[in-house]
Short mmCIF file of C-alpha atoms and ligand atoms in Angstrom, two decimals:
data_model
loop_
_atom_site.label_atom_id
_atom_site.label_comp_id
_atom_site.label_asym_id
_atom_site.label_seq_id
_atom_site.Cartn_x
_atom_site.Cartn_y
_atom_site.Cartn_z
CA MET A 20 0.00 0.00 0.00
CA LYS A 21 1.23 3.45 -0.83
CA ARG A 22 2.13 5.57 2.22
CA PHE A 23 2.35 8.93 0.46
CA ARG A 24 -0.54 9.31 -1.97
CA PHE A 25 -1.36 12.27 -4.14
CA HIS A 26 -3.72 13.28 -6.91
CA THR A 27 -4.41 16.34 -8.97
CA ALA A 28 -7.48 17.79 -10.68
CA GLY A 29 -7.78 20.69 -13.06
CA GLU A 30 -7.75 21.79 -16.68
CA SER A 31 -5.18 24.08 -18.28
CA HIS A 32 -7.62 26.98 -18.72
CA GLY A 33 -10.13 26.06 -16.02
CA ARG A 34 -10.41 27.98 -12.74
CA GLY A 35 -7.40 26.31 -11.19
CA LEU A 36 -5.58 23.16 -10.16
CA LEU A 37 -6.24 21.09 -7.07
CA ALA A 38 -3.55 19.01 -5.36
CA TYR A 39 -4.59 16.40 -2.78
CA ILE A 40 -2.04 14.61 -0.58
CA GLU A 41 -2.52 11.84 1.98
CA GLY A 42 0.03 10.24 4.29
CA VAL A 43 2.03 13.21 5.55
CA PRO A 44 2.66 12.65 9.29
CA ALA A 45 1.46 15.21 11.84
CA GLY A 46 3.91 17.88 12.92
CA LEU A 47 5.75 18.63 9.68
CA PRO A 48 6.42 22.37 9.52
CA LEU A 49 4.82 23.53 6.25
CA GLU A 50 4.33 27.01 4.81
CA MET A 51 3.37 27.64 1.20
CA GLU A 52 5.46 30.78 0.67
CA ARG A 53 8.57 29.17 2.07
CA ASP A 54 8.21 25.52 1.00
CA VAL A 55 5.96 25.29 -2.07
CA ASP A 56 5.79 28.58 -4.00
CA PRO A 57 9.53 28.71 -4.83
CA ASP A 58 9.24 25.40 -6.72
CA LEU A 59 6.12 26.63 -8.53
CA THR A 60 8.13 29.65 -9.67
CA ARG A 61 11.06 27.44 -10.74
CA ARG A 62 8.67 25.31 -12.83
CA GLN A 63 7.45 28.38 -14.67
CA GLY A 64 10.93 29.33 -15.81
CA GLY A 65 13.40 28.18 -18.42
CA TYR A 66 14.38 29.51 -21.83
CA GLY A 67 11.91 28.52 -24.53
CA ARG A 68 8.68 28.91 -22.57
CA GLY A 69 5.67 30.56 -24.19
CA ARG A 70 3.54 33.56 -23.26
CA ARG A 71 1.32 31.67 -20.83
CA MET A 72 4.06 31.77 -18.24
CA GLN A 73 3.99 35.58 -18.34
CA ILE A 74 0.28 35.49 -17.48
CA GLU A 75 0.61 33.06 -14.58
CA SER A 76 2.30 33.67 -11.27
CA ASP A 77 1.69 30.34 -9.57
CA ARG A 78 1.05 30.28 -5.82
CA ALA A 79 -0.39 27.52 -3.63
CA GLU A 80 -3.25 28.13 -1.21
CA VAL A 81 -3.99 25.73 1.63
CA LEU A 82 -7.54 24.39 1.82
CA ALA A 83 -6.99 21.65 4.38
CA GLY A 84 -4.51 19.66 6.43
CA VAL A 85 -2.25 22.39 7.82
CA ARG A 86 -2.82 24.37 11.05
CA LEU A 87 -0.60 27.04 12.58
CA GLY A 88 2.31 26.15 10.33
CA GLU A 89 2.28 22.37 10.89
CA THR A 90 0.61 19.42 9.19
CA LEU A 91 -2.19 17.68 11.10
CA GLY A 92 -1.78 14.17 9.67
CA SER A 93 -5.06 14.69 7.80
CA PRO A 94 -5.34 14.97 4.00
CA ILE A 95 -3.71 18.11 2.63
CA ALA A 96 -5.56 19.99 -0.11
CA LEU A 97 -3.87 22.78 -2.04
CA LEU A 98 -5.15 25.09 -4.78
CA VAL A 99 -3.21 26.79 -7.56
CA TRP A 100 -5.47 29.30 -9.34
CA ASN A 101 -5.18 29.85 -13.11
CA ARG A 102 -4.90 33.57 -13.75
CA ASP A 103 -5.64 32.92 -17.42
CA TRP A 104 -9.08 31.61 -16.44
CA GLU A 105 -10.63 35.06 -16.73
CA ASN A 106 -9.85 34.94 -20.48
CA TRP A 107 -11.51 31.54 -20.81
CA THR A 108 -14.79 31.79 -18.86
CA ALA A 109 -16.92 31.33 -21.98
CA ALA A 110 -14.90 28.37 -23.33
CA MET A 111 -14.32 26.60 -20.01
CA GLY A 112 -17.41 27.34 -17.89
CA HIS A 113 -19.10 24.29 -16.38
CA LEU A 114 -22.64 25.19 -17.54
CA PRO A 115 -24.02 24.63 -21.05
CA PRO A 116 -23.36 27.69 -23.24
CA ASP A 117 -26.03 30.42 -23.34
CA GLU A 118 -28.16 30.44 -26.46
CA GLY A 119 -26.70 32.81 -28.98
CA THR A 120 -23.11 32.41 -27.75
CA ASN A 121 -20.72 33.01 -30.63
CA PRO A 122 -19.33 29.51 -31.37
CA LYS A 123 -15.86 31.03 -31.70
CA ALA A 124 -15.95 31.90 -28.00
CA LEU A 125 -16.03 28.17 -27.20
CA ARG A 126 -12.54 27.81 -28.75
CA SER A 127 -13.23 24.34 -30.09
CA GLN A 128 -10.47 22.46 -31.89
CA TYR A 129 -11.11 19.79 -34.50
CA LEU A 130 -7.66 19.10 -35.97
CA PRO A 131 -5.77 16.81 -33.56
CA ARG A 132 -2.03 17.48 -33.16
CA PRO A 133 0.23 14.49 -33.85
CA GLY A 134 2.11 13.69 -30.65
CA HIS A 135 -0.51 15.14 -28.26
CA ALA A 136 -3.27 13.16 -26.55
CA ASP A 137 -5.81 14.85 -28.88
CA LEU A 138 -6.75 12.05 -31.28
CA ALA A 139 -6.42 9.00 -29.02
CA GLY A 140 -8.33 10.97 -26.35
CA VAL A 141 -11.33 11.98 -28.49
CA LEU A 142 -11.67 8.44 -29.84
CA LYS A 143 -11.43 6.85 -26.40
CA TYR A 144 -13.72 9.31 -24.58
CA ASP A 145 -16.16 9.73 -27.49
CA ARG A 146 -15.72 13.51 -27.77
CA ARG A 147 -15.91 15.69 -30.88
CA ASP A 148 -14.11 18.80 -29.65
CA VAL A 149 -10.40 18.13 -29.08
CA ARG A 150 -10.43 20.78 -26.31
CA ASP A 151 -12.29 18.24 -24.12
CA ILE A 152 -9.04 16.22 -24.11
CA LEU A 153 -6.21 18.72 -24.50
CA GLU A 154 -7.21 20.78 -21.49
CA ARG A 155 -6.40 17.95 -19.09
CA ALA A 156 -3.56 16.47 -21.13
CA SER A 157 -1.72 19.82 -21.06
CA ALA A 158 1.43 20.01 -18.98
CA ARG A 159 -0.24 22.79 -17.00
CA GLU A 160 -1.26 19.93 -14.66
CA THR A 161 2.36 19.60 -13.58
CA ALA A 162 2.00 22.78 -11.48
CA ALA A 163 -0.18 20.73 -9.11
CA ARG A 164 2.33 17.86 -9.12
CA VAL A 165 5.12 20.25 -8.26
CA ALA A 166 3.05 21.49 -5.30
CA CYS A 167 2.68 17.88 -4.08
CA GLY A 168 6.37 17.25 -4.72
CA ALA A 169 7.35 20.31 -2.71
CA VAL A 170 5.55 18.84 0.30
CA ALA A 171 7.39 15.55 -0.23
CA LYS A 172 10.68 17.46 -0.46
CA ARG A 173 9.88 19.30 2.77
CA LEU A 174 9.37 15.95 4.51
CA LEU A 175 12.57 14.43 3.07
CA SER A 176 14.64 17.50 3.96
CA GLU A 177 13.85 16.89 7.64
CA PHE A 178 15.98 13.76 7.26
CA GLY A 179 18.81 15.30 5.24
CA ILE A 180 17.56 14.17 1.83
CA GLN A 181 17.79 16.80 -0.94
CA VAL A 182 16.39 16.54 -4.46
CA GLY A 183 17.69 18.67 -7.34
CA SER A 184 17.97 18.53 -11.12
CA HIS A 185 19.82 19.80 -14.14
CA VAL A 186 19.45 19.69 -17.92
CA VAL A 187 21.95 17.46 -19.75
CA SER A 188 20.84 17.97 -23.35
CA ILE A 189 18.47 20.03 -25.49
CA GLY A 190 17.95 19.13 -29.13
CA SER A 191 21.32 18.07 -30.55
CA VAL A 192 23.38 19.87 -27.85
CA ASP A 193 24.87 17.76 -25.04
CA ALA A 194 26.35 19.21 -21.84
CA VAL A 195 29.91 18.00 -21.29
CA PRO A 196 29.96 16.27 -17.88
CA SER A 197 32.03 18.30 -15.41
CA GLU A 198 35.16 16.77 -13.90
CA GLY A 199 34.16 17.19 -10.27
CA ALA A 200 31.17 15.73 -8.47
CA ILE A 201 27.72 17.25 -8.93
CA PRO A 202 27.55 20.39 -6.72
CA GLU A 203 26.13 19.80 -3.26
CA ASP A 204 23.38 22.39 -3.79
CA LEU A 205 22.61 21.49 -7.39
CA ASN A 206 19.59 23.75 -7.79
CA ALA A 207 21.47 26.76 -6.44
CA ALA A 208 24.17 26.05 -9.04
CA VAL A 209 21.83 25.82 -12.06
CA ASP A 210 18.67 27.79 -11.32
CA ALA A 211 20.17 31.08 -12.51
CA ASN A 212 21.09 29.56 -15.89
CA PRO A 213 18.28 30.03 -18.46
CA VAL A 214 18.36 26.33 -19.45
CA ARG A 215 19.37 25.01 -15.99
CA CYS A 216 22.57 23.45 -17.38
CA LEU A 217 25.86 22.99 -15.47
CA ASP A 218 27.96 23.49 -18.63
CA PRO A 219 27.83 27.22 -19.57
CA VAL A 220 29.23 26.67 -23.08
CA ALA A 221 26.64 24.03 -23.89
CA ALA A 222 23.96 26.25 -22.33
CA ASP A 223 24.67 29.03 -24.85
CA ARG A 224 24.45 26.54 -27.71
CA MET A 225 21.17 25.17 -26.32
CA ILE A 226 19.73 28.70 -26.26
CA ALA A 227 20.83 29.25 -29.87
CA GLU A 228 19.22 25.97 -30.90
CA ILE A 229 15.95 26.94 -29.17
CA ASP A 230 16.01 30.30 -31.00
CA ALA A 231 16.55 28.52 -34.33
CA ALA A 232 13.69 26.07 -33.65
CA LYS A 233 11.41 28.98 -32.74
CA ALA A 234 12.29 30.86 -35.92
CA ASP A 235 11.51 27.69 -37.85
CA GLY A 236 8.10 27.17 -36.19
CA ASP A 237 9.47 24.01 -34.60
CA THR A 238 9.95 22.64 -31.04
CA LEU A 239 12.75 20.84 -29.14
CA GLY A 240 13.03 18.12 -26.52
CA GLY A 241 15.95 17.06 -24.37
CA VAL A 242 17.19 15.09 -21.39
CA PHE A 243 17.22 16.12 -17.72
CA GLU A 244 18.70 14.41 -14.67
CA VAL A 245 17.25 14.34 -11.18
CA VAL A 246 19.73 13.86 -8.33
CA ALA A 247 18.74 12.92 -4.76
CA THR A 248 21.44 13.05 -2.07
CA GLY A 249 21.41 11.90 1.56
CA VAL A 250 19.24 8.90 0.71
CA PRO A 251 20.02 6.06 3.15
CA VAL A 252 20.71 2.51 2.00
CA GLY A 253 17.58 0.37 2.11
CA LEU A 254 14.65 2.22 0.50
CA GLY A 255 12.67 -0.02 -1.84
CA SER A 256 13.14 -3.79 -1.92
CA HIS A 257 14.33 -6.70 -4.03
CA VAL A 258 11.63 -9.06 -2.77
CA SER A 259 8.73 -8.29 -5.13
CA TRP A 260 8.41 -6.68 -8.55
CA ASP A 261 6.29 -3.81 -7.36
CA ALA A 262 8.52 -3.05 -4.37
CA LYS A 263 11.57 -2.35 -6.52
CA LEU A 264 12.35 1.35 -6.30
CA ASP A 265 13.83 1.63 -9.80
CA GLY A 266 10.54 0.42 -11.28
CA ARG A 267 8.57 2.87 -9.15
CA LEU A 268 10.84 5.75 -10.14
CA ALA A 269 10.69 4.85 -13.82
CA GLY A 270 6.89 4.71 -13.73
CA ALA A 271 6.70 8.09 -12.02
CA MET A 272 9.10 9.70 -14.50
CA MET A 273 7.30 8.21 -17.50
CA SER A 274 4.03 9.67 -16.21
CA ILE A 275 5.35 13.19 -16.84
CA GLN A 276 3.84 14.72 -19.98
CA ALA A 277 6.10 14.20 -23.05
CA VAL A 278 8.63 11.95 -21.25
CA LYS A 279 9.44 9.03 -23.56
CA GLY A 280 12.45 7.45 -21.86
CA VAL A 281 14.02 6.95 -18.43
CA GLU A 282 17.52 5.92 -17.40
CA ILE A 283 18.94 5.15 -13.96
CA GLY A 284 22.67 5.74 -13.57
CA LEU A 285 24.44 4.65 -16.75
CA GLY A 286 21.16 3.43 -18.18
CA PHE A 287 21.34 2.29 -21.82
CA GLU A 288 25.09 2.98 -21.98
CA GLY A 289 25.62 0.23 -19.39
CA ALA A 290 24.23 -2.33 -21.82
CA ARG A 291 27.12 -1.61 -24.20
CA ARG A 292 29.94 -2.14 -21.67
CA PRO A 293 31.38 -5.26 -20.00
CA GLY A 294 30.43 -5.76 -16.37
CA SER A 295 33.84 -4.71 -15.08
CA GLN A 296 33.20 -1.23 -16.49
CA VAL A 297 29.68 -1.00 -15.16
CA HIS A 298 29.52 -2.21 -11.55
CA ASP A 299 30.74 0.03 -8.74
CA PRO A 300 33.58 -1.42 -6.59
CA ILE A 301 32.90 -1.50 -2.84
CA THR A 302 35.34 -0.10 -0.28
CA ARG A 303 35.08 0.83 3.40
CA ASP A 304 34.44 4.28 4.83
CA ASP A 305 33.27 4.27 8.44
CA ALA A 306 32.13 7.88 8.11
CA ARG A 307 29.48 6.90 5.55
CA VAL A 308 26.96 5.66 8.09
CA ARG A 309 23.96 6.01 5.75
CA SER A 310 25.49 3.52 3.34
CA GLY A 311 26.45 1.03 6.06
CA GLY A 312 30.07 2.20 6.46
CA MET A 313 30.86 1.32 2.86
CA VAL A 314 31.31 3.48 -0.19
CA ARG A 315 31.52 3.12 -4.00
CA GLU A 316 34.40 4.38 -6.11
CA SER A 317 31.90 5.21 -8.86
CA ASN A 318 28.12 5.50 -9.01
CA ARG A 319 27.25 4.02 -12.36
CA ALA A 320 24.34 2.16 -10.75
CA GLY A 321 22.77 5.57 -10.03
CA GLY A 322 22.25 4.75 -6.35
CA LEU A 323 20.14 1.63 -6.88
CA GLU A 324 20.99 -2.07 -6.78
CA GLY A 325 18.33 -4.78 -6.85
CA GLY A 326 15.62 -2.14 -6.55
CA ILE A 327 17.10 -0.92 -3.24
CA THR A 328 18.88 2.39 -2.60
CA THR A 329 22.61 1.94 -1.93
CA GLY A 330 23.26 5.18 -0.05
CA GLU A 331 24.98 6.73 -3.08
CA PRO A 332 23.22 9.65 -4.81
CA LEU A 333 20.16 8.64 -6.80
CA LEU A 334 20.54 9.55 -10.51
CA VAL A 335 17.39 9.38 -12.65
CA ARG A 336 17.21 10.77 -16.19
CA GLY A 337 14.16 11.59 -18.22
CA ALA A 338 14.04 12.05 -22.01
CA MET A 339 11.42 14.57 -23.10
CA LYS A 340 10.18 14.58 -26.68
CA PRO A 341 9.62 17.93 -28.41
CA ILE A 342 6.30 19.61 -27.57
CA ALA A 343 3.52 18.53 -29.94
CA THR A 344 2.18 21.98 -30.82
CA LEU A 345 4.06 23.14 -33.93
CA ARG A 346 3.57 26.42 -35.72
CA LYS A 347 4.97 24.46 -38.69
CA ARG A 348 1.79 22.40 -38.78
CA LEU A 349 1.85 18.66 -39.41
CA PRO A 350 -0.79 16.85 -41.47
CA SER A 351 -3.96 15.89 -39.63
CA VAL A 352 -7.61 15.06 -40.27
CA ASP A 353 -10.52 17.42 -39.59
CA LEU A 354 -12.84 15.57 -37.20
CA ARG A 355 -15.89 17.51 -38.48
CA ASP A 356 -15.86 16.13 -42.03
CA GLY A 357 -12.89 13.77 -42.39
CA SER A 358 -11.05 16.09 -44.77
CA ALA A 359 -7.28 16.47 -44.71
CA GLY A 360 -5.99 19.55 -42.92
CA ASP A 361 -3.14 20.92 -40.88
CA ALA A 362 -2.98 20.25 -37.12
CA ALA A 363 -4.37 22.90 -34.78
CA VAL A 364 -2.03 25.43 -33.20
CA GLU A 365 -2.49 26.35 -29.54
CA ARG A 366 -0.32 28.88 -27.77
CA SER A 367 2.54 26.75 -26.47
CA ASP A 368 6.24 26.52 -25.60
CA VAL A 369 9.17 25.94 -27.97
CA CYS A 370 11.10 24.00 -25.32
CA ALA A 371 10.09 23.08 -21.77
CA VAL A 372 12.95 20.76 -20.76
CA PRO A 373 14.21 23.05 -17.91
CA ALA A 374 10.67 23.06 -16.47
CA ALA A 375 10.32 19.29 -16.95
CA ALA A 376 13.44 18.84 -14.81
CA VAL A 377 11.66 20.61 -11.94
CA VAL A 378 8.65 18.33 -12.46
CA GLY A 379 11.08 15.37 -12.42
CA GLU A 380 12.34 16.50 -9.02
CA ALA A 381 8.75 16.47 -7.78
CA MET A 382 8.06 12.96 -9.07
CA VAL A 383 11.29 11.56 -7.63
CA ALA A 384 10.59 13.26 -4.27
CA LEU A 385 7.05 11.80 -4.23
CA VAL A 386 8.32 8.26 -4.86
CA LEU A 387 11.10 8.67 -2.29
CA ALA A 388 8.71 10.05 0.33
CA ASP A 389 6.49 7.02 -0.21
CA ALA A 390 9.43 4.60 0.12
CA PHE A 391 10.75 6.51 3.13
CA LEU A 392 7.42 6.26 4.98
CA GLU A 393 7.11 2.60 3.98
CA LYS A 394 10.31 1.95 5.96
CA PHE A 395 10.09 4.54 8.73
CA GLY A 396 6.39 5.52 8.71
CA GLY A 397 4.50 6.74 11.76
CA ASP A 398 1.62 9.04 12.63
CA SER A 399 3.79 11.91 13.81
CA MET A 400 7.11 13.39 12.79
CA GLY A 401 8.47 12.36 16.18
CA GLU A 402 7.57 8.74 15.53
CA VAL A 403 9.09 8.80 12.03
CA ARG A 404 12.23 10.42 13.44
CA ARG A 405 12.58 7.72 16.14
CA ASN A 406 12.20 5.01 13.51
CA PHE A 407 14.75 6.66 11.21
CA GLU A 408 17.27 7.36 13.94
CA GLY A 409 16.96 3.78 15.22
CA TYR A 410 17.85 2.52 11.75
CA VAL A 411 20.80 4.91 11.38
CA ALA A 412 22.04 3.80 14.83
CA TYR A 413 21.78 0.17 13.70
CA LEU A 414 23.78 0.96 10.51
CA GLY A 415 26.44 2.79 12.52
CA GLY A 416 26.73 0.02 15.11
CA ARG A 417 26.70 -2.95 12.73
CA GLU A 418 29.75 -5.18 13.13
CA PHE A 419 31.54 -7.54 10.74
CA GLY A 420 31.45 -11.24 11.52
CA GLY A 421 28.72 -13.67 12.57
CA ARG A 422 26.80 -15.92 10.27
C1 LIG B 515 1.78 24.88 -19.47
C2 LIG B 515 0.71 25.63 -19.82
C3 LIG B 515 0.17 25.59 -21.17
C4 LIG B 515 1.28 25.35 -22.20
C5 LIG B 515 2.13 24.14 -21.87
C6 LIG B 515 2.45 23.98 -20.43
O1 LIG B 515 -0.46 26.81 -21.33
P1 LIG B 515 -1.18 27.33 -22.65
O2 LIG B 515 -1.73 26.13 -23.37
O3 LIG B 515 -2.26 28.25 -22.14
O4 LIG B 515 -0.12 28.09 -23.41
O5 LIG B 515 2.12 26.49 -22.23
O6 LIG B 515 1.47 22.99 -22.29
C7 LIG B 515 1.89 22.36 -23.41
C8 LIG B 515 2.98 22.63 -24.01
C9 LIG B 515 1.01 21.32 -23.93
O7 LIG B 515 1.34 20.75 -24.99
O8 LIG B 515 -0.04 21.08 -23.36
C10 LIG B 515 2.33 24.91 -18.12
O9 LIG B 515 1.75 25.52 -17.18
O10 LIG B 515 3.39 24.29 -17.90
#
């Protein structure tokens, strides 16, 4: 059973987005301005975003579950209002349209975009107007996920676990991996960069490639990496398929709009190398209590072995395809009469990979919070802390020898 559950509701141009979270223990200090809104702002950024992000200024409001700055252990409900809603009241109202409404005001779309949920959605849900599908399929929904993820991050940070991300490629431009380790405060190191990339030379080329795609009416995808540090050995399990943490992380990452691939550690590259150049040699380091007093010379496994965290940083990559809305329209079929036509154009982004990285952080944090509470769960923060500290004490006191 999941310990940290969340759901979202809301359409891109509806009144707003709802985030609902269950499983947060009582007594977690939680304030929207301090803990949630900064991530909502980070998600709105990145070079290549469209005009919608200039309209919105995402903030979370608490509806339930938090009192006097601390969680109650009850379900948490948060709201993120859509500022753009006021421009969409006729098209997105919940009542049938008034008689005499200009049909244009309903902003219907009948030419599904290849690559979006438009066509599969209208066929499956028996709709005629593609807007009935695209409004929920839009990546606007990820604002609510990021709100949930920020709560998960707040919980994890109480135990020294930090989750950050960076962009490793956009279009044909790859960041050159830096010599040193990933910076301790990864987000502080990349957030000021317009494409959230650690390699400044590659970042400039990424920006140029986004500009070229925009001028060409095209869009670009890319790859981002989520890094979680401070994770103790022992989250997830090898014993059953659905307990394996790598599977749970991959599922969560693949659920992000436009993500078409996931890698953990070396990922696909590992399949090309012999085992001696893949697996991470084990040595001793008594100071590394969270990994059982042992350390790895490399971290090609990305912090997971057998579906269990090793105590090394967790490295999860997501590959995002280019956004499906192209000003250079692709062929489609008009659902009103079956004639050939060009796909609809909605206001959209040219590239949203830097934002997707922030969403990736949220999804990884949500999976980690669930696995953390599975191992250390309790009704209150005090109880979780006792469980966690007992485990860390066991790791620190473990001796060699015995059967
Ligand atoms: C998004 C909001 C959307 C899009 C984008 C993500 O707003 P609008 O449709 O009003 O411009 O900018 O969604 C897509 C690219 C998509 O294909 O659905 C957001 O808040 O992230």
